[in-house]
Short mmCIF file of N, CA and C and ligand atoms in Angstrom, two decimals:
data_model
loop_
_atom_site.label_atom_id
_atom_site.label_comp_id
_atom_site.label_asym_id
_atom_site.label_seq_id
_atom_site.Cartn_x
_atom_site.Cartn_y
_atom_site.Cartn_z
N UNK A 254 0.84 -1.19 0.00
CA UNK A 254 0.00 0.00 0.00
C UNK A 254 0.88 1.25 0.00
N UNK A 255 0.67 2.42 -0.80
CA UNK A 255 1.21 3.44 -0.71
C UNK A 255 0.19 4.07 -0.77
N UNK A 256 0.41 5.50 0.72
CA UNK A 256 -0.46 6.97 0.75
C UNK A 256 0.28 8.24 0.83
N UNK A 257 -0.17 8.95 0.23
CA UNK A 257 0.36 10.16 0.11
C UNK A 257 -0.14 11.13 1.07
N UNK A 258 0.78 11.83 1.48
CA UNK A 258 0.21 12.68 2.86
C UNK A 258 0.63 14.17 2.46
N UNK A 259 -0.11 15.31 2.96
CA UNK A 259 0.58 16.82 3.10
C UNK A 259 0.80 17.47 4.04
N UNK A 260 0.58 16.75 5.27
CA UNK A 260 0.59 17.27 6.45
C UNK A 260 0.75 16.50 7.61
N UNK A 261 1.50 16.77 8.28
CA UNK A 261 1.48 15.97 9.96
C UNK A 261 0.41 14.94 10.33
N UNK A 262 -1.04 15.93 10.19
CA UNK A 262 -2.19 15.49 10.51
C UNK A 262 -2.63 14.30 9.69
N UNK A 263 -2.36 14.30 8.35
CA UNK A 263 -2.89 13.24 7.94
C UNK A 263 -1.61 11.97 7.67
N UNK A 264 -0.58 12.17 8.35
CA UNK A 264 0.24 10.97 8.67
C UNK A 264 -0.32 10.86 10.15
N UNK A 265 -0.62 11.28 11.39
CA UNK A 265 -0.87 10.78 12.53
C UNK A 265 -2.00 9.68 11.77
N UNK A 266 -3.10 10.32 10.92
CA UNK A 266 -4.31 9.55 11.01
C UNK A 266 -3.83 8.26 9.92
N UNK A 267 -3.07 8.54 8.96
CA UNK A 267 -2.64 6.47 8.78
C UNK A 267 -2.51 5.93 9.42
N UNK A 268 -1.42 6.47 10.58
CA UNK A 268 -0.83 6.11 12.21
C UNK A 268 -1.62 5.44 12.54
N UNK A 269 -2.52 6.41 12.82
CA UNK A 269 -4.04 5.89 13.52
C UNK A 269 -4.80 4.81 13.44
N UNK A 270 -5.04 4.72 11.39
CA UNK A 270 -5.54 3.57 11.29
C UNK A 270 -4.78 2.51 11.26
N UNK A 271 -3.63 1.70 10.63
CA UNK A 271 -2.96 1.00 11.47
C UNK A 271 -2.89 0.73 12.87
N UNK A 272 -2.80 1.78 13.95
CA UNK A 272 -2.86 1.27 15.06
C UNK A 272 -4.11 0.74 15.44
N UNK A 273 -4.98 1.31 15.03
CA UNK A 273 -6.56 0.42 15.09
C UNK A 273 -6.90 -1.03 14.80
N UNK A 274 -5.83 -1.47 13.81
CA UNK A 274 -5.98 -2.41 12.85
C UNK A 274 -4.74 -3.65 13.23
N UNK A 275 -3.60 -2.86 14.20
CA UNK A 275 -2.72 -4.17 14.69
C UNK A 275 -2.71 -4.79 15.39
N UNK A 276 -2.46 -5.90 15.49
CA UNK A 276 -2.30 -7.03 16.56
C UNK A 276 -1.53 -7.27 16.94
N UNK A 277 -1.57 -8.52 18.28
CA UNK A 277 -0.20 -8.70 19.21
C UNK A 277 0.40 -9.64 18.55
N UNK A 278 1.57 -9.94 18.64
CA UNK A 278 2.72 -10.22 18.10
C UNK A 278 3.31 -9.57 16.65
N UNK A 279 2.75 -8.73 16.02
CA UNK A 279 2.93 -7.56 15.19
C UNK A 279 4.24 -6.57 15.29
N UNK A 280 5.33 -6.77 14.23
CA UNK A 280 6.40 -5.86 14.63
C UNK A 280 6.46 -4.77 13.26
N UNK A 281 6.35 -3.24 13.82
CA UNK A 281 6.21 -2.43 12.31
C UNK A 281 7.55 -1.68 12.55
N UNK A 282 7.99 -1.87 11.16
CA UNK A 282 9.62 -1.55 10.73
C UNK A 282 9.47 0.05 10.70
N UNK A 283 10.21 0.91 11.18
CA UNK A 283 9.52 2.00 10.56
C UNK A 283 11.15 2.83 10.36
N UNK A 284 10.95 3.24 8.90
CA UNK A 284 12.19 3.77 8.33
C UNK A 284 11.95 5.33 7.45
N UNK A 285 12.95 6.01 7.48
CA UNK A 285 12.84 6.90 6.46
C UNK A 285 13.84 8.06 7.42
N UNK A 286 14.37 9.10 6.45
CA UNK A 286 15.05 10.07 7.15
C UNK A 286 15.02 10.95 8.46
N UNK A 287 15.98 11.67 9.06
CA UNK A 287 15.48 12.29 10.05
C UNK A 287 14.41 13.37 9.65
N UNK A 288 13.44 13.53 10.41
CA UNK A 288 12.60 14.62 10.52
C UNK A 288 11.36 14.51 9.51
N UNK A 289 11.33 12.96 9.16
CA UNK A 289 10.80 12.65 7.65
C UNK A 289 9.26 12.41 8.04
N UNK A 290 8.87 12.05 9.62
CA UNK A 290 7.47 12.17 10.22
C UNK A 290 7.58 10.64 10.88
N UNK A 291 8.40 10.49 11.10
CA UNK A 291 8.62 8.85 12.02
C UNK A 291 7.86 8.53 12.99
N UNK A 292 7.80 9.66 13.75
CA UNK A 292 7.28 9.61 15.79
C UNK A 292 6.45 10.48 15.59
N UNK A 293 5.51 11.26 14.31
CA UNK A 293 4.59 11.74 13.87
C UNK A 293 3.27 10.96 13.82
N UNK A 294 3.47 9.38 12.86
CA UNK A 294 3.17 8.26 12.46
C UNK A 294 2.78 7.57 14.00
N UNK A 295 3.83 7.40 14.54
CA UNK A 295 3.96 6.77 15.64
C UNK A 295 3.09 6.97 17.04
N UNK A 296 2.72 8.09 16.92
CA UNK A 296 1.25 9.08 17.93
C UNK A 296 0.55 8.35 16.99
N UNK A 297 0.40 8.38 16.34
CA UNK A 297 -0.88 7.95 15.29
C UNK A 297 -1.41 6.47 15.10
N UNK A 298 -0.10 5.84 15.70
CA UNK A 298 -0.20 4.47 15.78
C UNK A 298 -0.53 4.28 17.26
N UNK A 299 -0.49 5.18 18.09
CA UNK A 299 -0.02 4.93 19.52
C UNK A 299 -2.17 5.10 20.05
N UNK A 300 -2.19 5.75 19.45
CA UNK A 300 -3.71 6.66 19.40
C UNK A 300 -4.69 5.39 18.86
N UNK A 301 -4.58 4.45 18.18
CA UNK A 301 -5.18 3.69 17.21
C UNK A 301 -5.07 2.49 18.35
N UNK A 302 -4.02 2.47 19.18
CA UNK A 302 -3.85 1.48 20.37
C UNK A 302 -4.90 1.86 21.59
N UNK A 303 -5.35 3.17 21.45
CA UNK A 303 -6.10 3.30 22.78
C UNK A 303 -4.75 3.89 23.78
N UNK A 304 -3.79 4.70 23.34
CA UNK A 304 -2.91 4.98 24.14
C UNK A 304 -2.77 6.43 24.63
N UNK A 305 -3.44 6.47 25.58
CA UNK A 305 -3.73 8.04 25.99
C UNK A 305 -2.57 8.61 26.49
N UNK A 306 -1.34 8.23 26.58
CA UNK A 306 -0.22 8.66 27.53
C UNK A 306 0.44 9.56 26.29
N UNK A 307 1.41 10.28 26.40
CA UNK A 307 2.22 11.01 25.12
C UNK A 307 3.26 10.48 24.73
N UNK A 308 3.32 9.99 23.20
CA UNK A 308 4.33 9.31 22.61
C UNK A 308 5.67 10.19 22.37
N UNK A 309 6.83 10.00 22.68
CA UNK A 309 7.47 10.97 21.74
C UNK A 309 8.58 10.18 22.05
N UNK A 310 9.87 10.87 20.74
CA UNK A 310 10.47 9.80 20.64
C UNK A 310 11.54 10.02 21.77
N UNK A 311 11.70 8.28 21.78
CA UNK A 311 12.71 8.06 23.35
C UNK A 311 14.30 8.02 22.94
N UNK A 312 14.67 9.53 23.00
CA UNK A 312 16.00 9.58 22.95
C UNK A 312 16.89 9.56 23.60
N UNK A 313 17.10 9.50 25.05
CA UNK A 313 18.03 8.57 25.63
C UNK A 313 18.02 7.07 25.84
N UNK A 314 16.61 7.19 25.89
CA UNK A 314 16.12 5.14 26.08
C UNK A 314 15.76 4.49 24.27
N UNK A 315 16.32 3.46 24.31
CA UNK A 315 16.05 3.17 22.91
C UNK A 315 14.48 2.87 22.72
N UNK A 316 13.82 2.07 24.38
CA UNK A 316 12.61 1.37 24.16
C UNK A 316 11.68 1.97 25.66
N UNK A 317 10.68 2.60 24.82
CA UNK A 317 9.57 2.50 25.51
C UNK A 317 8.31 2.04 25.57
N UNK A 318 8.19 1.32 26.78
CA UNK A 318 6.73 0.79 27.02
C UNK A 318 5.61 1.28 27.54
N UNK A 319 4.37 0.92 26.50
CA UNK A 319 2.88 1.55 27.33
C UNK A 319 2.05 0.58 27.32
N UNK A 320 1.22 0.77 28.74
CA UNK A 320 0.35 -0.61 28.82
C UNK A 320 -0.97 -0.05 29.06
N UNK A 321 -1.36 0.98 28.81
CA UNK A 321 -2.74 1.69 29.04
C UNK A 321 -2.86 1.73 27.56
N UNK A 322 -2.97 0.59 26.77
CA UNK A 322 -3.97 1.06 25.57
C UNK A 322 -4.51 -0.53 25.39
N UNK A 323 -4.85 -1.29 24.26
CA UNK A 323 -5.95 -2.35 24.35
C UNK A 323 -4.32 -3.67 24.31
N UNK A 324 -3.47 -3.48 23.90
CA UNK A 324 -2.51 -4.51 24.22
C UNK A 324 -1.27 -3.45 24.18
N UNK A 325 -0.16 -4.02 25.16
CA UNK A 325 1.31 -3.50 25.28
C UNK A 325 1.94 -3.03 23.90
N UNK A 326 2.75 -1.65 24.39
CA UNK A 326 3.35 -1.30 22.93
C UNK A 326 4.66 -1.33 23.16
N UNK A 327 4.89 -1.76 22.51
CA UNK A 327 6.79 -1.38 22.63
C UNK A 327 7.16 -0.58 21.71
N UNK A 328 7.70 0.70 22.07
CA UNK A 328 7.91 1.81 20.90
C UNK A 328 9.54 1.50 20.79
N UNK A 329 10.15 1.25 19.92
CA UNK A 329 11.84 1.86 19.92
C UNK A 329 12.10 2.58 19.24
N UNK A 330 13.01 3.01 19.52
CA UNK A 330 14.19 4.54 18.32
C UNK A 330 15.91 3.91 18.78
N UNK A 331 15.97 2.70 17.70
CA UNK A 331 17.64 2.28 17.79
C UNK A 331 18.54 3.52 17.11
N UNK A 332 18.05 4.94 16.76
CA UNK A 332 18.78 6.13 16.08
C UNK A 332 19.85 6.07 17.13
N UNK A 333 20.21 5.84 18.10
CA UNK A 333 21.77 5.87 18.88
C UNK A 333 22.21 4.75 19.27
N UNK A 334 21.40 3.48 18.98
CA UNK A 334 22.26 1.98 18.94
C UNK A 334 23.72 1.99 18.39
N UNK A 335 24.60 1.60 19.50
CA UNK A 335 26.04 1.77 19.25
C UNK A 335 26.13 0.23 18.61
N UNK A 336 25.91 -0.65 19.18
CA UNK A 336 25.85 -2.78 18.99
C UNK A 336 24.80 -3.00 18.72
N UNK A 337 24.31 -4.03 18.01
CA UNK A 337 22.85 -4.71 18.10
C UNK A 337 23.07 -5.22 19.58
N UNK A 338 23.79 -5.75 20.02
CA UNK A 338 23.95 -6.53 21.48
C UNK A 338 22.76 -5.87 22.59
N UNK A 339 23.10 -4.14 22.61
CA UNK A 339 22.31 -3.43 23.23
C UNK A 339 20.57 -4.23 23.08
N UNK A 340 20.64 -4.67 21.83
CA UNK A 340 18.97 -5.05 21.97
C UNK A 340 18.96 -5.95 22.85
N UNK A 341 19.52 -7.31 23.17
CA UNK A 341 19.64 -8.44 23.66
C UNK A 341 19.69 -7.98 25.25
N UNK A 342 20.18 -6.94 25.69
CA UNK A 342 20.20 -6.30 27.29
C UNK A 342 18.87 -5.44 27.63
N UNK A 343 18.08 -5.14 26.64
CA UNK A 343 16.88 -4.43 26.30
C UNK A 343 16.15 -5.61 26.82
N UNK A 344 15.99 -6.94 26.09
CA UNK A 344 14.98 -7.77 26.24
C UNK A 344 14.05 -7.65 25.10
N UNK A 345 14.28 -7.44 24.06
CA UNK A 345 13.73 -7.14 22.37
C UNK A 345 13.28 -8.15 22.23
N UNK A 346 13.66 -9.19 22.89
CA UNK A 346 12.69 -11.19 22.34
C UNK A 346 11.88 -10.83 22.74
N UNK A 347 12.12 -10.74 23.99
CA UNK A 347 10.47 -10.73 24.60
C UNK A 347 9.54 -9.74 24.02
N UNK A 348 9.87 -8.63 23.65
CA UNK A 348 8.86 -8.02 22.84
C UNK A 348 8.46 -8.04 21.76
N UNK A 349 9.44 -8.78 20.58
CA UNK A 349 9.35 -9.07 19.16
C UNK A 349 7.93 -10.48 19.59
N UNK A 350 8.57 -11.04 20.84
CA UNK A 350 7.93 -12.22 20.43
C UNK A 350 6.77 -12.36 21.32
N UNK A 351 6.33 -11.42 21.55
CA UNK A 351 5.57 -11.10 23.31
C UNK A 351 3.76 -10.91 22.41
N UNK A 352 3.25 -10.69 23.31
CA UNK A 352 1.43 -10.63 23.31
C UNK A 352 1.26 -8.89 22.75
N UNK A 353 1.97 -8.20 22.64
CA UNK A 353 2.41 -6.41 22.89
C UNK A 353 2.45 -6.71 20.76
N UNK A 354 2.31 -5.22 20.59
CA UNK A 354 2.68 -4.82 19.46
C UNK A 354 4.05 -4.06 19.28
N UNK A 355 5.12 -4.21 18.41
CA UNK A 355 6.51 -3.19 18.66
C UNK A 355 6.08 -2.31 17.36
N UNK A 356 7.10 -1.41 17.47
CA UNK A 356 7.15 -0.32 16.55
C UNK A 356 8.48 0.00 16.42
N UNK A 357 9.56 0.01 15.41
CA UNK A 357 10.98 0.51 15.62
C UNK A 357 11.53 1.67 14.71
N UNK A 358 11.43 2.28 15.58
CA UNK A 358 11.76 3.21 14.35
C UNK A 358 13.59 3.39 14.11
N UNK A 359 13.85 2.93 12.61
CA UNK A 359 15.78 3.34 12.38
C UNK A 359 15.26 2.01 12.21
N UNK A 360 14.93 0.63 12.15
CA UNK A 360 14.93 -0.43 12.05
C UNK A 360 15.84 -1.48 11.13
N UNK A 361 16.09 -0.12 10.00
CA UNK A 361 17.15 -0.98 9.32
C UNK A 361 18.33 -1.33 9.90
N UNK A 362 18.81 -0.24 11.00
CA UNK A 362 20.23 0.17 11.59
C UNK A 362 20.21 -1.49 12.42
N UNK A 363 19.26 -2.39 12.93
CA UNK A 363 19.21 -3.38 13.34
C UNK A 363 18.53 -4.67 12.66
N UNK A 364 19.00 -4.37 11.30
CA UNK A 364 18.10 -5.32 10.48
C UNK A 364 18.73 -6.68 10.74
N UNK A 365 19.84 -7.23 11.55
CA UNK A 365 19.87 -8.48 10.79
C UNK A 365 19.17 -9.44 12.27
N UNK A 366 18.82 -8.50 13.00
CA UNK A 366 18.14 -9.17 14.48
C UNK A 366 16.60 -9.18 14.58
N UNK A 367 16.39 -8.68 12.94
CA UNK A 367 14.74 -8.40 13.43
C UNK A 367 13.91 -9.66 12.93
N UNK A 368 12.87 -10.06 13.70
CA UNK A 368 11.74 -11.48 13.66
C UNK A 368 11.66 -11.39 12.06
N UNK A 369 11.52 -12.44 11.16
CA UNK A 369 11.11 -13.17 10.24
C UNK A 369 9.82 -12.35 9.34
N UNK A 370 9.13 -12.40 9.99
CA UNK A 370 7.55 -11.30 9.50
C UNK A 370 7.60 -10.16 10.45
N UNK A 371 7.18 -8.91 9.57
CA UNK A 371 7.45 -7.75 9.92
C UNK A 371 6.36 -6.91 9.32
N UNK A 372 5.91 -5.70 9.10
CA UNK A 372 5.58 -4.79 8.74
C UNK A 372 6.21 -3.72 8.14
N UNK A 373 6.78 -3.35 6.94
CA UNK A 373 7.65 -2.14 6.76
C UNK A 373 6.91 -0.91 6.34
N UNK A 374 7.27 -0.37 6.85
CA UNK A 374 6.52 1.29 6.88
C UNK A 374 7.81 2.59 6.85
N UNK A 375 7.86 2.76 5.16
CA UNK A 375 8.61 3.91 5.04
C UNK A 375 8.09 5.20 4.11
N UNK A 376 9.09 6.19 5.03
CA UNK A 376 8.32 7.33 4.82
C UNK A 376 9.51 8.16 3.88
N UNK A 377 9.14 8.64 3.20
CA UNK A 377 9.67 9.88 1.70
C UNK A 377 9.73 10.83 1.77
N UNK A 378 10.15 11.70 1.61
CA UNK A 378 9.88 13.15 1.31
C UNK A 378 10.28 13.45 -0.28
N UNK A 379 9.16 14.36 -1.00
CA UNK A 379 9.31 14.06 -2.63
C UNK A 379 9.20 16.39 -2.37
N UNK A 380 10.65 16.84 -2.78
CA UNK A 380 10.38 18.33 -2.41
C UNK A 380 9.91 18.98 -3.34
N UNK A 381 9.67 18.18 -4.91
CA UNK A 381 9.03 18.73 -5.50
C UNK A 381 7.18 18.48 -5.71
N UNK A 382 7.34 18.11 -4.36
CA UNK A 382 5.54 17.76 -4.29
C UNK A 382 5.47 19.09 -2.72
N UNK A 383 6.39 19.15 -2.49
CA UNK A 383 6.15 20.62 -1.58
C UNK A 383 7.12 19.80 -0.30
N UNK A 384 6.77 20.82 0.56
CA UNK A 384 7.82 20.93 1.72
C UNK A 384 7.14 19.72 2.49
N UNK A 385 5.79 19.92 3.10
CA UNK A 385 5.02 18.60 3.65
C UNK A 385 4.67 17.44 2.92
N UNK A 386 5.16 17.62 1.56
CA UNK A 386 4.65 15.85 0.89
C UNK A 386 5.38 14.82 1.86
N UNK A 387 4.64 13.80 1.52
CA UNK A 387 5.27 12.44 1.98
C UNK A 387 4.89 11.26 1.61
N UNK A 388 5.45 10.50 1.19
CA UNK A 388 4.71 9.05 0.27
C UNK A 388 5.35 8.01 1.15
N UNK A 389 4.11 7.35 2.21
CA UNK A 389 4.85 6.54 3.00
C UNK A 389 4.15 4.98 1.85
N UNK A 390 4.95 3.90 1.89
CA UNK A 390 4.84 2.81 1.78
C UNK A 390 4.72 1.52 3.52
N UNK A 391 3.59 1.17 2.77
CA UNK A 391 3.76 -0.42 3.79
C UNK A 391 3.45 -1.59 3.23
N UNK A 392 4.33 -1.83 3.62
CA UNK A 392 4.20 -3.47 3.09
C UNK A 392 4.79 -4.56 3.97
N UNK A 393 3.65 -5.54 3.82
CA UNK A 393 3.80 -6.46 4.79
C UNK A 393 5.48 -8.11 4.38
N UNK A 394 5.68 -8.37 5.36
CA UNK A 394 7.22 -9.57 4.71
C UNK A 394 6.79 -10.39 5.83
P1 ADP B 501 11.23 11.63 12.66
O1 ADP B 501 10.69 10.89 13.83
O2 ADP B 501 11.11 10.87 11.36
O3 ADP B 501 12.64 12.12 12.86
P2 ADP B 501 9.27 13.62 13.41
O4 ADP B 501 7.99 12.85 13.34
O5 ADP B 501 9.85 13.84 14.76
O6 ADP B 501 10.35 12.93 12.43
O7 ADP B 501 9.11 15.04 12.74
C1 ADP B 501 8.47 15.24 11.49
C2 ADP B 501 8.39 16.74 11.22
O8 ADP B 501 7.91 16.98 9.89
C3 ADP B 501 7.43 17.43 12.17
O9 ADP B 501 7.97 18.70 12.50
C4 ADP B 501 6.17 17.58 11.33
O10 ADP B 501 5.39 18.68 11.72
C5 ADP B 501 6.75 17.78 9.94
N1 ADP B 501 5.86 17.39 8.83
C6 ADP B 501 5.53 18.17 7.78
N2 ADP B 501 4.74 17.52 6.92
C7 ADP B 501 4.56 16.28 7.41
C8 ADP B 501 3.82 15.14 6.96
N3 ADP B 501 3.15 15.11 5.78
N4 ADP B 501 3.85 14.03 7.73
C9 ADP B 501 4.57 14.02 8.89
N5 ADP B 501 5.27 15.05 9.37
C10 ADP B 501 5.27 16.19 8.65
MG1 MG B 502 11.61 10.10 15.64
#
């Protein structure tokens, strides 16, 4: 599936519907440049969980957890993963492979540790479609 977005608002609400629409054991890859609407998406996914708490991205902690929405989320941002090892001291099985939905955003930076089936969700910026375009792709592996 590819959607085209022009604004913040209508990437939270893909967010949204996806998060409405995922299930537990569900891991969504989420890639694309800095500032490209990653943890934009990610409220939007967080919101679609029933997650009333405020998402934003966890930049000293790679992984944050919320359990006030309809199943556990595991949000990550590996953007300052020095080792993949760091995941393995995290406890990333248990959440790749847990009842919870994950979300990673930088996911490639840890691609060769990630579960088998995935969700990939990347986001574009096209500047000759304007400053807010964005053509995110998802597709399921
Ligand atoms: P990332 O997590 O990928 O580094 P953020 O989600 O933190 O990026 O920031 C995205 C920035 O881009 C925000 O300032 C947001 O307002 C802006 N923006 C502009 N247009 C869009 C759009 N179509 N979708 C998402 N964000 C957008
Ligand atoms: Mg981010």
């Amino acid at each position: 599936m590819i959607r085209e977005t022009n604004s913040p608002e209508e990437t939270y609400l893909l967010g949204e519907e996806l998060g409405k629409k995922a299930r537990p054991g569900q891991v969504y890859c989420l890639n694309g440049d800095l500032g490209v609407g990653k943890t934009v998406f990610t409220q939007g996914f967080a919101s679609g969980l029933g997650i009333r708490e405020p998402v934003n991205s966890p930049t000293f902690t790679i992984l944050q957890e919320y359990e006030d929405g309809r199943m556990p989320f595991y949000h990550f941002d590996v953007y300052r993963i020095g080792d993949v090892s760091e995941m393995d001291e995290i406890g990333c099985e248990d959440c790749f492979y847990g009842e919870g939905v994950c979300l990673i955003e930088w996911s490639d930076l840890i691609r060769e540790i990630l579960p088998e089936h995935t969700v990939q969700v990347t986001i574009e910026k096209d500047l000759e479609k304007g400053f807010d375009y964005r053509r995110i792709t998802v597709e399921s592996r």
